[in-house]
Structures are given as C-alpha cells and as structure tokens.
Short mmCIF file of C-alpha atoms in Angstrom, two decimals:
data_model
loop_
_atom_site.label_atom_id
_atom_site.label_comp_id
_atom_site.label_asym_id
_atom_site.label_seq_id
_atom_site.Cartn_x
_atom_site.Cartn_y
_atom_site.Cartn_z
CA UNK A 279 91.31 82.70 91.62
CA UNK A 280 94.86 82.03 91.45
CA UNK A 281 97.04 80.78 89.09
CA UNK A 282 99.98 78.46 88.98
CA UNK A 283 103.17 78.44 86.47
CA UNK A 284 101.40 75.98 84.35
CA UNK A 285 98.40 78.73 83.67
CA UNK A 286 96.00 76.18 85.76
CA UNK A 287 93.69 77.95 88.04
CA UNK A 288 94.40 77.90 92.17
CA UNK A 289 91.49 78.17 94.86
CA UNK A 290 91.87 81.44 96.24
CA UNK A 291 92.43 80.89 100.22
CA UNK A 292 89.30 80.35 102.90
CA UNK A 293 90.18 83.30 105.28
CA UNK A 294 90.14 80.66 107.80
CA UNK A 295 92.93 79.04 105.80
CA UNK A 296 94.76 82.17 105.66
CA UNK A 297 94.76 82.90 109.30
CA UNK A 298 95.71 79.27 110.37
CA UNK A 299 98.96 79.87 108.43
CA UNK A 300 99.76 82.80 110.09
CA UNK A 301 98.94 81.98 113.55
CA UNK A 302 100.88 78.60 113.05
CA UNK A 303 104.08 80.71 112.96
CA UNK A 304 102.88 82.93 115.27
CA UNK A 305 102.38 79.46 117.90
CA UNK A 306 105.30 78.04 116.39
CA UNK A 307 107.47 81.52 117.49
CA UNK A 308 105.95 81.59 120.64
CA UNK A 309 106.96 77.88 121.79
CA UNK A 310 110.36 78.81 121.16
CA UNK A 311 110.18 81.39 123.06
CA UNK A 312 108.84 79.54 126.43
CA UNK A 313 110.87 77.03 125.64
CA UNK A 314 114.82 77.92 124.39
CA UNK A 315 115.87 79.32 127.69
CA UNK A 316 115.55 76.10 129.59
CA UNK A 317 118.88 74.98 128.54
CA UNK A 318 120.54 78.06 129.69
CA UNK A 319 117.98 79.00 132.73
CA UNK A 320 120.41 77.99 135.37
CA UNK A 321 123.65 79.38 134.05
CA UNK A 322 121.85 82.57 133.63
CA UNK A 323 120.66 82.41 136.82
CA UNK A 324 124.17 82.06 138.20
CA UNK A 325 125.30 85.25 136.61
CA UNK A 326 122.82 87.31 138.36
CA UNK A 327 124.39 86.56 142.32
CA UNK A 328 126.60 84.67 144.13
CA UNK A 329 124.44 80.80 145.14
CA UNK A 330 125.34 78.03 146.77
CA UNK A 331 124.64 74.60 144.95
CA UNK A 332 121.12 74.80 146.70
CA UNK A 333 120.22 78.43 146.47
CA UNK A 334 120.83 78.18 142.66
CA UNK A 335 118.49 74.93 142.32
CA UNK A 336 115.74 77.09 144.21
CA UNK A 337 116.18 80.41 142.36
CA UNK A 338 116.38 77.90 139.12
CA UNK A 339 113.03 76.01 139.89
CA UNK A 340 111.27 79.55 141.12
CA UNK A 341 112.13 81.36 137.99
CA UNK A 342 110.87 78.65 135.97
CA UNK A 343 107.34 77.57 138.06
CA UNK A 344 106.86 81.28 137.99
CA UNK A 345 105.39 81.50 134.56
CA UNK A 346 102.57 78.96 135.12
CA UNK A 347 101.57 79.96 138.40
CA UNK A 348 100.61 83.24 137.32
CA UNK A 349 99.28 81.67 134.07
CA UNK A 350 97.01 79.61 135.62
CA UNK A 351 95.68 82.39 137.64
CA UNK A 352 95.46 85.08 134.91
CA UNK A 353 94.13 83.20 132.31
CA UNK A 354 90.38 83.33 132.96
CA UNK A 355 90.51 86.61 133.55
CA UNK A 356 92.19 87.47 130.19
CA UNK A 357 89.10 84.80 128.85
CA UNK A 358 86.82 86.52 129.78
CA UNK A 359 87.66 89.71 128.07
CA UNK A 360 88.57 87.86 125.05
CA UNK A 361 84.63 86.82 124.43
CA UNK A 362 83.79 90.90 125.28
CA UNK A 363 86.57 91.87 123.08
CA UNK A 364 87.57 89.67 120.39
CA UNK A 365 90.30 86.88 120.43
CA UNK A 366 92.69 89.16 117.94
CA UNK A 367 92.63 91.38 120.67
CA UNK A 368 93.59 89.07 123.13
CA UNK A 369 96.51 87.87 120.89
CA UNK A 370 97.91 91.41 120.03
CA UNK A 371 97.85 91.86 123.66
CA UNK A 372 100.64 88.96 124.67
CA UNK A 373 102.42 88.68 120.97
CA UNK A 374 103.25 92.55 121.99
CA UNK A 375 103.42 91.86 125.99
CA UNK A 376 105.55 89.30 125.85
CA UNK A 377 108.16 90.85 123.20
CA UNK A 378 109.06 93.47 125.72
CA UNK A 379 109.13 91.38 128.65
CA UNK A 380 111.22 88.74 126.97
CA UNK A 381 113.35 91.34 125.80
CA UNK A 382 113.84 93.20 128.98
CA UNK A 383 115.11 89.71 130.71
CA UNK A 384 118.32 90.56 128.52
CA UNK A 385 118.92 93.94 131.16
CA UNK A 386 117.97 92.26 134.45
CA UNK A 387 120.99 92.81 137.32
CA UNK A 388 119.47 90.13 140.02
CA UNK A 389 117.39 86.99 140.07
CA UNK A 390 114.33 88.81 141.78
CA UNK A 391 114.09 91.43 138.66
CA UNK A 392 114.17 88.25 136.63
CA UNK A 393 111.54 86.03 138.62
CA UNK A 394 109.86 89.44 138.24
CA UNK A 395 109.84 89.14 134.32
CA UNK A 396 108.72 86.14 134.86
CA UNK A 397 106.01 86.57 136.31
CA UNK A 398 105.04 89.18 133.76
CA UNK A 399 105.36 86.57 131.15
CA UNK A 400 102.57 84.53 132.68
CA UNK A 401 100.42 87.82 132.71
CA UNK A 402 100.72 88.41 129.13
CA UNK A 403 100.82 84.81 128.25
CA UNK A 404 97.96 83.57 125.99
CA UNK A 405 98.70 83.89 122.39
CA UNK A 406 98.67 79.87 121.96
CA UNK A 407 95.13 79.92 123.80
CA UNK A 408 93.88 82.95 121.90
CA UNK A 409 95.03 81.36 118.52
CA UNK A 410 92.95 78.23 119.42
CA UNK A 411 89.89 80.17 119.98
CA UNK A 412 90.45 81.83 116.83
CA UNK A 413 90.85 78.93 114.83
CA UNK A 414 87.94 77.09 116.55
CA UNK A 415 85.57 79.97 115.96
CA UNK A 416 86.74 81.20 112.46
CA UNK A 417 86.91 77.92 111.29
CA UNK A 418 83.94 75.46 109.47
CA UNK A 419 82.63 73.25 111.86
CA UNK A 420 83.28 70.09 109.71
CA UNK A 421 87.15 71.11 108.93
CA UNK A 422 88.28 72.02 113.04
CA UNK A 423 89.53 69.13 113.83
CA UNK A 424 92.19 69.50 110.82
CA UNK A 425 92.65 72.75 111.47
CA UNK A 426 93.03 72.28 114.81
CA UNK A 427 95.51 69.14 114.22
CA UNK A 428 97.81 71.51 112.09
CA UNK A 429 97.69 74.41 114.80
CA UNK A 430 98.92 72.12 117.48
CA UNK A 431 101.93 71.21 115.65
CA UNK A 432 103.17 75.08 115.49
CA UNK A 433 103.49 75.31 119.68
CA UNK A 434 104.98 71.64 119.61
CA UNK A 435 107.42 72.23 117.11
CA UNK A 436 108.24 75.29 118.92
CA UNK A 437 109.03 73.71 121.62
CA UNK A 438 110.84 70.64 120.39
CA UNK A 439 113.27 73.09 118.63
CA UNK A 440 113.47 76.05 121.26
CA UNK A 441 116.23 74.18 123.47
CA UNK A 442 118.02 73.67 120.39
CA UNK A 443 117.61 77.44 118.91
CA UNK A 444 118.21 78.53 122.45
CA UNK A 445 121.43 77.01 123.32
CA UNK A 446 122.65 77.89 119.44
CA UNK A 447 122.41 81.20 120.23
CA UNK A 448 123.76 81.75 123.29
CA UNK A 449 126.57 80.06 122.41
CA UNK A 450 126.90 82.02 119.47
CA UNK A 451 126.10 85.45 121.24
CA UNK A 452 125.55 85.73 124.85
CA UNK A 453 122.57 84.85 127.25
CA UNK A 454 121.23 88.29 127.31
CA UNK A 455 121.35 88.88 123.61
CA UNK A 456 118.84 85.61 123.23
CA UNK A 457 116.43 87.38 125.05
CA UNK A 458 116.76 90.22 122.95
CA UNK A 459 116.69 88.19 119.29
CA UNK A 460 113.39 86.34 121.01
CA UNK A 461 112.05 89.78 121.92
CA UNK A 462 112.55 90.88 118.06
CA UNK A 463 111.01 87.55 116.84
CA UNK A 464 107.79 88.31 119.02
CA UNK A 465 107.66 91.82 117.50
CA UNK A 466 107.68 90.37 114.39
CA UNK A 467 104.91 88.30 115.18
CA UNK A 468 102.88 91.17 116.64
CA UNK A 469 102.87 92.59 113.49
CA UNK A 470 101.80 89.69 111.01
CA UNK A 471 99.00 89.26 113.31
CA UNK A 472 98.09 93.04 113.41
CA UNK A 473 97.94 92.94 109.68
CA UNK A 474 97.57 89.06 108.42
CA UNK A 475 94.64 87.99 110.96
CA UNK A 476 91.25 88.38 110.67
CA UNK A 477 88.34 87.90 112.64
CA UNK A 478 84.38 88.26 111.91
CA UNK A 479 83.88 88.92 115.69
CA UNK A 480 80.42 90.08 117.05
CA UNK A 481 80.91 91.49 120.60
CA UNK A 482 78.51 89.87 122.83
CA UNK A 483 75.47 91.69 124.83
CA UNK A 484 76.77 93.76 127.54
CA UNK A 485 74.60 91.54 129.77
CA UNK A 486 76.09 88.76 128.73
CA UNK A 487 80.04 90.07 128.53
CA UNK A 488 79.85 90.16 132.23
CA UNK A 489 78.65 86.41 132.90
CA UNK A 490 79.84 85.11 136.02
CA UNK A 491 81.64 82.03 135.97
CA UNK A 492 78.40 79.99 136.81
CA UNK A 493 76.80 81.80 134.30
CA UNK A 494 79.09 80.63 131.84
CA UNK A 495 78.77 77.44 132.85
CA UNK A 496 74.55 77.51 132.34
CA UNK A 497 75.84 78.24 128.47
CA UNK A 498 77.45 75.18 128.34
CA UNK A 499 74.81 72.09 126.45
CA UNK A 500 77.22 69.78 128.12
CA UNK A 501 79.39 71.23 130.67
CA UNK A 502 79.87 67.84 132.49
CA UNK A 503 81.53 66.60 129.62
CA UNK A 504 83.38 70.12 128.93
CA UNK A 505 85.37 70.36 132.59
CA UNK A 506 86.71 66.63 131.68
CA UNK A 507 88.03 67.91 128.78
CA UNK A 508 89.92 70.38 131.21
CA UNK A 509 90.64 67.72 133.46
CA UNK A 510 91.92 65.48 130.36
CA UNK A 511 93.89 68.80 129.34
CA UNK A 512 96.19 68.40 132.75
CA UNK A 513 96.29 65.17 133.04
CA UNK A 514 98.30 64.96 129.40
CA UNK A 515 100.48 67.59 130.73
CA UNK A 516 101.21 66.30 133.83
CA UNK A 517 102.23 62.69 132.14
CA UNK A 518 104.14 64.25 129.53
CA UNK A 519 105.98 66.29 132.05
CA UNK A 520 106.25 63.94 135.05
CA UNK A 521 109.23 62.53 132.86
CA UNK A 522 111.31 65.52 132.72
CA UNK A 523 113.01 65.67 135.66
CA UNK A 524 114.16 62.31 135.01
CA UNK A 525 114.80 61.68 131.08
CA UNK A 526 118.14 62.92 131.56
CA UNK A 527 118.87 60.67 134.41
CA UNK A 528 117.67 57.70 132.72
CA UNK A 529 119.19 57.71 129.87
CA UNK A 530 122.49 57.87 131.66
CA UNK A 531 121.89 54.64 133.28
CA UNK A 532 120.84 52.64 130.37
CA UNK A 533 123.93 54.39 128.74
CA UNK A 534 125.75 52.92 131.53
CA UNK A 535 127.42 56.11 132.30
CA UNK A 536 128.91 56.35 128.61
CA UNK A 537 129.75 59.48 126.21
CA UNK A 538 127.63 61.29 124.79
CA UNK A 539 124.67 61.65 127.00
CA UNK A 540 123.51 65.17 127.05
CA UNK A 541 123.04 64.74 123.19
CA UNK A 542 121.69 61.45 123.43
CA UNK A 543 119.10 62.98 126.13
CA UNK A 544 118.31 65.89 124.08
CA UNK A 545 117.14 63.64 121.20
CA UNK A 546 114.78 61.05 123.25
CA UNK A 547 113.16 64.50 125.10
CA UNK A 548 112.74 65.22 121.22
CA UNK A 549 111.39 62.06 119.65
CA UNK A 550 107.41 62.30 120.79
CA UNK A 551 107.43 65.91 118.90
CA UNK A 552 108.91 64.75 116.16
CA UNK A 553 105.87 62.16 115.75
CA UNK A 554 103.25 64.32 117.22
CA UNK A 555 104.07 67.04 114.56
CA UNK A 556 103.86 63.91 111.93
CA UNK A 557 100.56 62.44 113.45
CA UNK A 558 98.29 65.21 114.96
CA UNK A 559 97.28 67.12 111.27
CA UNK A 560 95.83 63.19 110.12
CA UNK A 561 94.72 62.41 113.31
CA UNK A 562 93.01 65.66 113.81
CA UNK A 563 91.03 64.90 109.93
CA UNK A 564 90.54 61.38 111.04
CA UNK A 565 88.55 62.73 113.91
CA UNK A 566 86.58 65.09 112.29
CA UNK A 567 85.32 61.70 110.00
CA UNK A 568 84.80 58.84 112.41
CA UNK A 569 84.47 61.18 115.51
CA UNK A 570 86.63 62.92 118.00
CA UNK A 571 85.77 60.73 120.81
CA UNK A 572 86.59 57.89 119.33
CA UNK A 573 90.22 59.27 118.25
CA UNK A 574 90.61 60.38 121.78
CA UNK A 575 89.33 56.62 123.37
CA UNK A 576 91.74 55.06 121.30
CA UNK A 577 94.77 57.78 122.03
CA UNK A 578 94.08 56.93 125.93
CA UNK A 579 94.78 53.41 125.51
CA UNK A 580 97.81 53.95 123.01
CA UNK A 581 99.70 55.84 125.33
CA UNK A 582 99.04 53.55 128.27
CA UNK A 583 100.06 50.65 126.47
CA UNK A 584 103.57 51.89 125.34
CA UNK A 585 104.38 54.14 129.10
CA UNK A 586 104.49 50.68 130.63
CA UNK A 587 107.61 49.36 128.72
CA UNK A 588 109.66 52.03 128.84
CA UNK A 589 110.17 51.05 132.44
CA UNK A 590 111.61 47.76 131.25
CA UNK A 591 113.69 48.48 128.06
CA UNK A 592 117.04 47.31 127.69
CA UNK A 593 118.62 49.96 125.39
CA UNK A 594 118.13 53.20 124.29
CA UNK A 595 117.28 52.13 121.22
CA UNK A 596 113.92 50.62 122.45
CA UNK A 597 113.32 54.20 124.77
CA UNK A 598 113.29 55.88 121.39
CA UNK A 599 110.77 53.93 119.78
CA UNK A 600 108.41 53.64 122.40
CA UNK A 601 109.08 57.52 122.62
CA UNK A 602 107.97 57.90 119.34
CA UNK A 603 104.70 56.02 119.78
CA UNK A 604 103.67 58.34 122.93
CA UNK A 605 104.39 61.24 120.40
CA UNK A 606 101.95 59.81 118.14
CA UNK A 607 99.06 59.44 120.73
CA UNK A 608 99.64 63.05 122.31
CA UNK A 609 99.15 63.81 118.45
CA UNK A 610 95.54 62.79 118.79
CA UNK A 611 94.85 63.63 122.15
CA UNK A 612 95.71 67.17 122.01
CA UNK A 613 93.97 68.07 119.21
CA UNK A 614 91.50 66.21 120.34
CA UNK A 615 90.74 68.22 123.08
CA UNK A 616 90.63 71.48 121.68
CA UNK A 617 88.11 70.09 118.84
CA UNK A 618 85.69 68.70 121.52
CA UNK A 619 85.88 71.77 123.46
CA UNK A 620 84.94 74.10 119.82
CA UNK A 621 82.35 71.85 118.87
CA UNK A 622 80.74 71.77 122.93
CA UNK A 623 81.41 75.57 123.80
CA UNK A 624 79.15 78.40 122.33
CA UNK A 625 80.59 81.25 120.18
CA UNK A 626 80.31 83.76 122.95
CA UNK A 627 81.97 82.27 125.95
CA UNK A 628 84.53 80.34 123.58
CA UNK A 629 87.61 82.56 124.76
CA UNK A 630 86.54 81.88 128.15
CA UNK A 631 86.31 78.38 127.99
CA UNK A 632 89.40 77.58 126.33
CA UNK A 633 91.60 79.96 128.91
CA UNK A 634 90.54 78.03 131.33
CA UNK A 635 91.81 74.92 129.60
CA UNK A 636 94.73 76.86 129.25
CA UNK A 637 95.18 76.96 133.06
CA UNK A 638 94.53 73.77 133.59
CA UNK A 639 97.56 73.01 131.14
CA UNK A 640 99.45 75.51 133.19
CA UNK A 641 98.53 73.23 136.31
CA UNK A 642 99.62 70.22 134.24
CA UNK A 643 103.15 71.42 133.58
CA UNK A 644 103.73 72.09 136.79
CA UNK A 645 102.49 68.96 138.55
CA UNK A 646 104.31 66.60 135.91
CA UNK A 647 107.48 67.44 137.00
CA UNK A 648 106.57 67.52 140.48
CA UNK A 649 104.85 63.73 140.51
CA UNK A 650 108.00 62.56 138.39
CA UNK A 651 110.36 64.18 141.03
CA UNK A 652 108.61 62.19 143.84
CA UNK A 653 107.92 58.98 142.35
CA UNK A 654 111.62 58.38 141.26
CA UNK A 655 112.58 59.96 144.79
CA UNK A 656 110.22 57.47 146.63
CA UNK A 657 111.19 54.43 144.26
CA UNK A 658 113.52 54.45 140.99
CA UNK A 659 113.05 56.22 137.29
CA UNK A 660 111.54 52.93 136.07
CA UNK A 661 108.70 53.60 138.42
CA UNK A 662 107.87 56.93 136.42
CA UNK A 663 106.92 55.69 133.48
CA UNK A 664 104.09 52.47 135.52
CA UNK A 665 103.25 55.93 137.48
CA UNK A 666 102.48 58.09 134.44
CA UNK A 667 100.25 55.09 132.80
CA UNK A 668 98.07 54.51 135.58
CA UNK A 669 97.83 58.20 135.27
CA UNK A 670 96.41 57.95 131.91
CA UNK A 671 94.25 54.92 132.47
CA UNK A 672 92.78 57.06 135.07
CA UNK A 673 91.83 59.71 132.54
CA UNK A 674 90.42 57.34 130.22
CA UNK A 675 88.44 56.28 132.78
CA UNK A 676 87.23 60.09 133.76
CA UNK A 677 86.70 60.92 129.92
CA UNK A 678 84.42 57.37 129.34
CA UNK A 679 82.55 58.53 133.00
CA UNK A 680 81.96 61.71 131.51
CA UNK A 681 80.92 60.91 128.00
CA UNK A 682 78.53 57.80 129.22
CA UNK A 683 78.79 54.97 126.88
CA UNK A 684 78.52 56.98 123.34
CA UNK A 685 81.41 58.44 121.63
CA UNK A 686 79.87 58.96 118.01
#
C-alpha cells in the first residue's frame, strides 16, 4: 500500500497498470518519431542531390512509402517470433533498432542511403504492435478494452504532435540534428522498457513455436471473424489517410486562397486526434460493459454519417467540427479492434496475430493516400470525403457479414 499527503492509504499498482503507463510513453515517443519528419521530408530530401520538381516528388513519396512496404512484409515474421520469444523481446528489439537507424538518418550524404534507412525502419518497426500484445495479454480480460482505449491514445497523440515537435526542432537546430534528438528519445525509451516492463511470459511448445500460418489459423475459435478485424484494421487506415493528400488543398479553397493556410491546415489534420485522444479511453470502458461489437457497429455508422458533409461545408468552421466527430468514432473503432482481436486470439499465437494486423495497417496507410490521390484526380476534393464513406459503409457491411446477426 501506498500512501498519500493526507496519510490515506493508495492501491499499490496492478503490474498491468504499471506497464500500460510505461508503454504509453513508450507508443506515445514512437509516433513522434514516424511522424515529425513529414513536415521536413522533402526539404531534407532536397539537400541530399540536385532534383528536378519531379525527381524530388518521387524520391519524396519513395522515402516515405518505404517504411510500410517493408512493414507490411516484416511484420509476421517478427510475430511469429514474438509468441516463441516473448513480446518484451520483440519491443526491446525496435525501441533499440529504431534509435540507431533514426539516428543514423542525421549522417546520410544521398537519398538512396536515406531510402536505405528507411527501409531499415520498417524492419525494426513494431514497438506499437508489440505494446498491444503486451497489454492485451498482461492485462484482465474484463479491463482490455480500457486499457486498450488508453494505449491507443499514446501512438495518436504521437502523431498528432510529431509534425509539430518536428518542424520546432528543425527550425530550432537543423534537419539532421532532429534525427539525432529522436534517436536519443528512442534510447531513452529502450531503457524504461528494459527496466519498467514486465511480462509473465510462458514460451510456447517448440512444436507449436513453429506453427505455420494455417496452423495458426486452426488456433483461432473464430478466425472468420478475426481476418475482418484485419480487414476493418485497413480499411480505417485507408479512410483516415485517403484525405491526406488533399486536406491541405481543401482547405485552401474554402479559404478562398486567403492567409494563413498552412496553419489553418495543420490544425484541421489535427482536430480528429485531439477527440480521439478525448474519446477512445471511455469508449474503450464503454465497450468492455455493453460489448465491443456493439461500440464498433455504432462507430461504423458515426463516421459514415459525418464523411458525407464534409464534402458540402461552407466554411472551415463546419470542416473542423465534423473533423472532430470522425476523431471521436476512430476513438472507438480502433480500440475496438485491438480488444476484439485479445479477447478472439489465444495467448500463444497473440503476437502473431496482432503483427499481422499491424501489416494490414501498414497496407492501409499506404492505400489511403493513394485512393485520395485518384479520386480528387479523377473528380474534385469534395469527392474524397462521399469516396471515403462508402468506404466505411462497406466495412460495416464486412464486419456485420462476419459477425452474423449477434454483437453481444
């Protein structure tokens, strides 16, 4: 027991409790770091070689895809010895991984060494995934969906203020230094997990470490249900990314070419984390009393009901607000997911199932941007957003296929 200034006693922390704290910085730490070079990507780019306008674009968009490629690839594999080994393992592996390769983008000379770091990054990628398995498996059934909620909000949050911590320093310092002060941040984050994190891991049978995928699969009570999940996972990526390419674009117009716009942009790309790091921790409880799948049902239609008027809004004022709304749904649907799949995946092949959700999310961020890039191509920006909510309707429709009629 613990005790508080006014001599009251304090419940000593659930090792569960103590290990979601640390691997929410951790997550939190590690979205900043996939996420603050974006606003500087380019430039840096174009201090590595003499481009043309299109050469840098390409370089740009290859340096950038790079990561999830590989990711999506790699991350099974890394799975897979993550339910032999132990997910601490797994997440000492890319908190350390990824502080040297992040660090050593800071001494690249070219663009190839630096689409070569790149690529690296996606190998060693995982911590996010890893901490998810963790959480899932060290955590009481009954409390994973809150725990869950709260993890999600440490890669979101990460991400939402990366850009911002990203383009802060550089400014301050230099591009190359950023990659160094990320690199030290990661360290840092190697070592509270070395020493902070805990797991009660059993290693599996030998027989069983080496399951094939199919094998795997036979584990699964309901693995029709458990590859929707995966399919749910992309399709969320994909429609919050298919927007991307665009936001900044759109906001211009309904600026009507005004001051201001690049900050104006930044803070309607920012709105849905702001409300998905308010939502998902209640949402994620809420779930875990009147059921996940109803959470989820509910999340489906949400979003698809405010994507459609943001196609038709007359200010920026009205953008924001329905921004905020989608930000609340992806608040239940992510978490969502990642319950689901703790609560449907045995203990053993746990690390396995959620890396490949992870690459599935890797396939989701890069198709987003892609769809967004041809819809607004083929028609105009507005046409994004009615694109991106029959995208959704489609995966409610998937998730209710694949759940039958139930969703106790």
């Amino acid at each position: 027991m613990f005790f508080n200034r006014k001599g009251q006693s304090r419940k000593k922390r659930e090792p569960w409790e103590r290990n979601l704290f640390v691997l929410w910085f951790g997550t939190f730490i590690a979205g900043v770091a996939f996420s603050e070079i974006m606003p500087f990507l380019s430039l840096y780019v174009n201090t590595l070689g003499d481009f043309s306008k299109s050469q840098l674009s390409f370089y740009s968009g290859l340096t950038y895809s790079s990561t999830f490629l590989i990711l999506a690839i790699i991350s099974p594999i890394w799975g897979k010895i993550a339910d032999k080994r132990g997910r601490k393992v797994m997440i000492l592996r890319a908190s350390l991984g990824m502080a040297f390769v992040l660090g050593a983008m800071g001494l690249v000379q070219n663009v190839f060494q630096l689409i070569g770091l790149r690529l690296l990054q996606g190998v060693f990628a995982g911590y996010i995934s890893n901490s998810n398995a963790l959480i899932a498996t060290e955590t009481p059934k009954e409390k994973s969906g809150y725990a869950l909620g709260i993890l999600s909000t440490g890669p979101v949050s990460g991400s939402l203020l990366g850009p911002l911590i990203g383009g802060a320093l550089a400014s301050i310092f230099s591009y190359r230094v950023t990659f160094f002060i990320t690199g030290g941040l990661l360290l840092i984050v190697f070592f509270l997990s070395f020493f902070l994190v805990h797991e009660h891991f059993v290693p599996v049978e030998s027989e069983s470490g080496s399951l094939s995928a199919r094998e795997v699969i036979g584990k699964l009570n309901q693995p029709k249900a458990v590859f929707g999940m995966f399919i749910t996972t992309m399709i969320i990526q994909a429609s919050n990314n298919s927007i991307a390419p665009i936001i900044s674009l759109y906001v211009k117009e309904l600026m009507h070419n005004g001051a201001g716009v690049t900050m104006v942009a930044g803070l309607i790309a920012a709105i849905p984390g702001i409300a998905n790091m308010l939502a998902a921790p209640r949402l994620g409880e809420l779930g875990d009393q009147i059921g996940t799948e109803k959470v989820l049902s509910v999340a489906f239609l949400f979003a698809m009901v405010f994507y459609i008027p943001m196609a038709f809004v007359p200010s920026i004022f009205w953008l924001g607000v329905f921004r905020f709304f989608i930000g609340i749904s992806d608040g239940a649907m992510l978490p969502a997911v990642q319950s689901i799949l703790s609560k449907r995946t045995p203990a053993a092949v746990t690390g396995r199932v959620f890396s490949w959700n992870q690459s599935f999310q890797a396939l989701g961020n890069m198709i987003g941007p892609l769809l967004g890039s041809a819809v607004s191509g083929l028609f105009d920006y507005n046409a994004v957003f009615i694109a991106t909510s029959v995208l959704v309707l489609i995966n409610f429709i998937l998730f209710r296929w694949l759940n039958g009629r139930s969703v106790a």
